[in-house]
Tab-separated table of C-alpha atoms in Angstrom:
chain	number	residue	atom	x	y	z
A	28	UNK	CA	-31.973	20.924	4.541
A	29	UNK	CA	-32.196	23.916	1.945
A	30	UNK	CA	-29.687	24.105	-0.920
A	31	UNK	CA	-28.471	27.241	-2.368
A	32	UNK	CA	-27.362	27.169	-6.002
A	33	UNK	CA	-24.616	29.130	-7.699
A	34	UNK	CA	-22.973	29.415	-11.345
A	35	UNK	CA	-19.750	30.268	-9.854
A	36	UNK	CA	-18.047	30.741	-6.492
A	37	UNK	CA	-14.442	31.407	-5.305
A	38	UNK	CA	-15.215	28.667	-2.390
A	39	UNK	CA	-18.343	27.065	-1.434
A	40	UNK	CA	-17.013	26.636	1.969
A	41	UNK	CA	-15.603	30.003	2.510
A	42	UNK	CA	-18.933	31.561	1.369
A	43	UNK	CA	-20.780	29.314	3.930
A	44	UNK	CA	-18.463	30.121	6.728
A	45	UNK	CA	-18.559	33.828	5.821
A	46	UNK	CA	-22.500	33.903	5.812
A	47	UNK	CA	-22.865	31.983	8.965
A	48	UNK	CA	-20.445	34.220	10.861
A	49	UNK	CA	-22.313	37.266	9.589
A	50	UNK	CA	-25.685	35.621	10.590
A	51	UNK	CA	-26.905	35.691	7.214
A	52	UNK	CA	-27.306	31.844	6.880
A	53	UNK	CA	-27.669	29.251	9.633
A	54	UNK	CA	-27.485	25.401	9.809
A	55	UNK	CA	-28.722	23.342	8.316
A	56	UNK	CA	-28.010	24.863	5.049
A	57	UNK	CA	-26.050	23.437	1.818
A	58	UNK	CA	-24.392	25.340	-1.167
A	59	UNK	CA	-23.631	23.979	-4.580
A	60	UNK	CA	-21.672	25.828	-7.289
A	61	UNK	CA	-21.332	24.688	-10.962
A	62	UNK	CA	-17.720	26.305	-11.017
A	63	UNK	CA	-15.217	26.937	-7.963
A	64	UNK	CA	-12.513	29.211	-8.563
A	65	UNK	CA	-10.474	28.993	-5.342
A	66	UNK	CA	-11.697	26.330	-3.284
A	67	UNK	CA	-10.353	25.076	-0.151
A	68	UNK	CA	-7.998	21.878	-0.213
A	69	UNK	CA	-5.883	20.310	2.296
A	70	UNK	CA	-2.880	22.248	3.588
A	71	UNK	CA	-3.989	25.423	2.190
A	72	UNK	CA	-4.039	24.048	-1.386
A	73	UNK	CA	-6.819	25.159	-3.698
A	74	UNK	CA	-9.486	22.845	-5.151
A	75	UNK	CA	-10.930	24.418	-8.259
A	76	UNK	CA	-12.626	23.321	-11.516
A	77	UNK	CA	-15.606	23.537	-13.826
A	78	UNK	CA	-18.915	22.431	-14.869
A	79	UNK	CA	-19.928	18.744	-14.429
A	80	UNK	CA	-17.663	18.341	-11.357
A	81	UNK	CA	-18.848	18.426	-7.566
A	82	UNK	CA	-18.334	21.623	-5.536
A	83	UNK	CA	-20.512	21.758	-2.484
A	84	UNK	CA	-20.444	22.743	1.180
A	85	UNK	CA	-22.974	22.039	3.990
A	86	UNK	CA	-23.393	23.067	7.393
A	87	UNK	CA	-25.055	21.023	10.424
A	88	UNK	CA	-25.619	22.025	14.059
A	89	UNK	CA	-23.491	20.074	16.483
A	90	UNK	CA	-26.625	19.174	18.163
A	91	UNK	CA	-27.809	17.095	15.112
A	92	UNK	CA	-24.875	14.902	14.979
A	93	UNK	CA	-25.002	11.317	16.658
A	94	UNK	CA	-23.995	11.520	20.379
A	95	UNK	CA	-21.271	8.947	19.814
A	96	UNK	CA	-19.434	11.069	17.038
A	97	UNK	CA	-16.377	12.864	18.313
A	98	UNK	CA	-15.498	16.162	16.352
A	99	UNK	CA	-11.963	14.351	15.571
A	100	UNK	CA	-14.026	11.758	13.620
A	101	UNK	CA	-16.142	14.199	11.519
A	102	UNK	CA	-14.030	14.019	8.286
A	103	UNK	CA	-14.151	10.395	8.043
A	104	UNK	CA	-17.964	10.600	9.079
A	105	UNK	CA	-19.014	12.833	6.394
A	106	UNK	CA	-16.485	11.463	3.581
A	107	UNK	CA	-17.736	7.891	4.498
A	108	UNK	CA	-21.333	8.679	3.930
A	109	UNK	CA	-20.574	10.321	0.679
A	110	UNK	CA	-18.483	7.182	-0.394
A	111	UNK	CA	-21.602	5.163	0.198
A	112	UNK	CA	-23.722	7.481	-1.851
A	113	UNK	CA	-21.263	7.213	-4.734
A	114	UNK	CA	-21.141	3.364	-4.508
A	115	UNK	CA	-24.869	3.449	-4.785
A	116	UNK	CA	-24.386	4.996	-8.159
A	117	UNK	CA	-22.110	2.279	-9.003
A	118	UNK	CA	-18.703	4.120	-8.535
A	119	UNK	CA	-16.034	1.863	-7.185
A	120	UNK	CA	-14.610	4.557	-4.955
A	121	UNK	CA	-12.871	4.379	-1.445
A	122	UNK	CA	-11.763	6.622	1.384
A	123	UNK	CA	-8.333	7.101	2.097
A	124	UNK	CA	-7.603	8.317	5.786
A	125	UNK	CA	-8.887	10.747	6.730
A	126	UNK	CA	-10.676	12.648	4.016
A	127	UNK	CA	-9.641	11.805	0.411
A	128	UNK	CA	-11.754	9.980	-2.302
A	129	UNK	CA	-9.817	7.389	-4.278
A	130	UNK	CA	-10.449	5.465	-7.531
A	131	UNK	CA	-7.995	2.699	-7.417
A	132	UNK	CA	-4.716	4.439	-6.548
A	133	UNK	CA	-5.768	7.934	-7.801
A	134	UNK	CA	-7.315	10.867	-5.791
A	135	UNK	CA	-10.577	12.124	-7.188
A	136	UNK	CA	-11.607	14.543	-4.322
A	137	UNK	CA	-11.710	15.290	-0.698
A	138	UNK	CA	-13.570	16.781	2.247
A	139	UNK	CA	-12.582	19.783	4.622
A	140	UNK	CA	-14.370	20.245	7.875
A	141	UNK	CA	-14.383	23.235	10.070
A	142	UNK	CA	-16.083	24.127	13.389
A	143	UNK	CA	-17.664	27.294	13.385
A	144	UNK	CA	-19.134	28.150	16.888
A	145	UNK	CA	-21.930	25.526	17.405
A	146	UNK	CA	-21.902	24.248	13.737
A	147	UNK	CA	-19.671	22.114	11.569
A	148	UNK	CA	-18.987	23.190	8.015
A	149	UNK	CA	-17.964	20.632	5.604
A	150	UNK	CA	-16.956	21.267	2.050
A	151	UNK	CA	-16.547	18.531	-0.492
A	152	UNK	CA	-14.956	18.609	-3.790
A	153	UNK	CA	-15.051	15.559	-6.286
A	154	UNK	CA	-13.953	15.350	-10.248
A	155	UNK	CA	-16.926	13.635	-11.494
A	156	UNK	CA	-16.278	14.133	-15.036
A	157	UNK	CA	-12.904	15.790	-15.793
A	158	UNK	CA	-9.747	16.707	-13.850
A	159	UNK	CA	-8.915	20.493	-13.939
A	160	UNK	CA	-6.924	20.524	-10.881
A	161	UNK	CA	-4.175	17.957	-11.057
A	162	UNK	CA	-6.105	15.067	-9.895
A	163	UNK	CA	-8.009	12.167	-11.400
A	164	UNK	CA	-11.660	11.924	-12.213
A	165	UNK	CA	-14.496	9.368	-12.239
A	166	UNK	CA	-15.642	10.032	-15.678
A	167	UNK	CA	-19.340	9.845	-14.321
A	168	UNK	CA	-22.557	10.937	-15.463
A	169	UNK	CA	-23.768	11.755	-12.079
A	170	UNK	CA	-25.274	15.302	-11.981
A	171	UNK	CA	-23.920	17.229	-9.057
A	172	UNK	CA	-27.279	18.426	-8.112
A	173	UNK	CA	-28.567	14.986	-7.671
A	174	UNK	CA	-25.488	13.729	-6.022
A	175	UNK	CA	-25.982	16.387	-3.474
A	176	UNK	CA	-29.626	15.569	-2.735
A	177	UNK	CA	-28.871	12.112	-2.420
A	178	UNK	CA	-26.028	12.773	0.062
A	179	UNK	CA	-28.220	15.052	2.127
A	180	UNK	CA	-30.857	12.211	2.291
A	181	UNK	CA	-28.080	9.883	3.509
A	182	UNK	CA	-26.526	12.446	5.838
A	183	UNK	CA	-29.804	13.352	7.645
A	184	UNK	CA	-30.348	9.815	8.749
A	185	UNK	CA	-27.195	10.477	11.039
A	186	UNK	CA	-26.026	7.083	11.313
A	187	UNK	CA	-24.011	6.274	14.524
A	188	UNK	CA	-20.365	6.425	14.634
A	189	UNK	CA	-20.113	3.255	15.672
A	190	UNK	CA	-21.914	1.865	12.479
A	191	UNK	CA	-19.706	4.031	10.191
A	192	UNK	CA	-16.438	2.941	11.941
A	193	UNK	CA	-17.212	-0.856	11.717
A	194	UNK	CA	-17.231	-0.571	7.991
A	195	UNK	CA	-14.435	2.169	7.634
A	196	UNK	CA	-11.971	0.115	9.865
A	197	UNK	CA	-12.174	-2.731	7.153
A	198	UNK	CA	-11.501	-0.207	4.490
A	199	UNK	CA	-8.620	1.424	6.301
A	200	UNK	CA	-6.393	-1.418	5.239
A	201	UNK	CA	-6.585	0.019	1.564
A	202	UNK	CA	-4.761	3.284	3.071
A	203	UNK	CA	-1.574	1.351	4.307
A	204	UNK	CA	0.432	1.663	1.288
A	205	UNK	CA	-0.090	5.450	1.183
A	206	UNK	CA	1.341	8.351	3.191
A	207	UNK	CA	-0.179	11.441	4.675
A	208	UNK	CA	1.219	14.775	5.611
A	209	UNK	CA	1.392	15.037	9.349
A	210	UNK	CA	3.014	18.207	10.697
A	211	UNK	CA	4.365	18.971	7.262
A	212	UNK	CA	6.110	15.818	7.109
A	213	UNK	CA	5.014	12.681	4.626
A	214	UNK	CA	4.442	10.114	6.814
A	215	UNK	CA	3.688	6.237	5.713
A	216	UNK	CA	0.445	4.638	7.048
A	217	UNK	CA	1.819	1.379	6.729
A	218	UNK	CA	2.361	0.594	10.463
A	219	UNK	CA	-0.316	3.151	11.640
A	220	UNK	CA	-2.716	1.790	14.217
A	221	UNK	CA	-6.464	2.972	13.871
A	222	UNK	CA	-8.226	3.939	17.012
A	223	UNK	CA	-11.957	3.859	17.587
A	224	UNK	CA	-12.264	7.401	17.752
A	225	UNK	CA	-10.823	7.500	14.224
A	226	UNK	CA	-7.487	9.017	15.005
A	227	UNK	CA	-4.254	7.198	14.280
A	228	UNK	CA	-1.186	6.016	16.442
A	229	UNK	CA	1.885	6.295	14.322
A	230	UNK	CA	5.227	5.898	16.059
A	231	UNK	CA	3.705	6.278	19.324
A	232	UNK	CA	1.961	9.343	18.840
A	233	UNK	CA	-1.670	10.157	18.399
A	234	UNK	CA	-2.800	11.879	15.288
A	235	UNK	CA	-6.333	13.274	14.653
A	236	UNK	CA	-8.257	13.127	11.575
A	237	UNK	CA	-10.263	16.506	11.750
A	238	UNK	CA	-9.167	18.861	8.901
């Protein structure tokens, strides 16, 4: 997978989606920026920050993904692979359902996944060194370029969803003391039932993780 490097972008994900829609770029491709001014976060929030932090997006064709991966599981799938890579660097990080990276009880990053025609575009933002966006950080010396290269190597192995889920369902228990926004309401995960496709059943209603 080729990587495009930039000093500054408003949003790595918006850039990639725009270029794919214009057919100027095609998957597989990744983008890394040293600074991000208006990145895409959950619920239309922004994820921004400066040098030393991780601002990347990548696009993969749907045909490259494992055949047992439902689109509703994509955020967990991409995020969990990144979590494993960070753990390989010695970072004690875990994944809160469905797309937030946590250090202990503090959020340090997240992912946003969007379908663009026959392509999935995933943006990942992680505070590696310092917080400039209201969240915590890892205080890590990992270089963003090295992290992205390691991530792509792991991603391109395309592990089966079954393999990822077998590990994630154990880690999901850490999410139970937290809440998530569902249809603009804060909802506790304490009694949530995790389904094999990565969705949750909360109060008898099925909630999907693609975001």
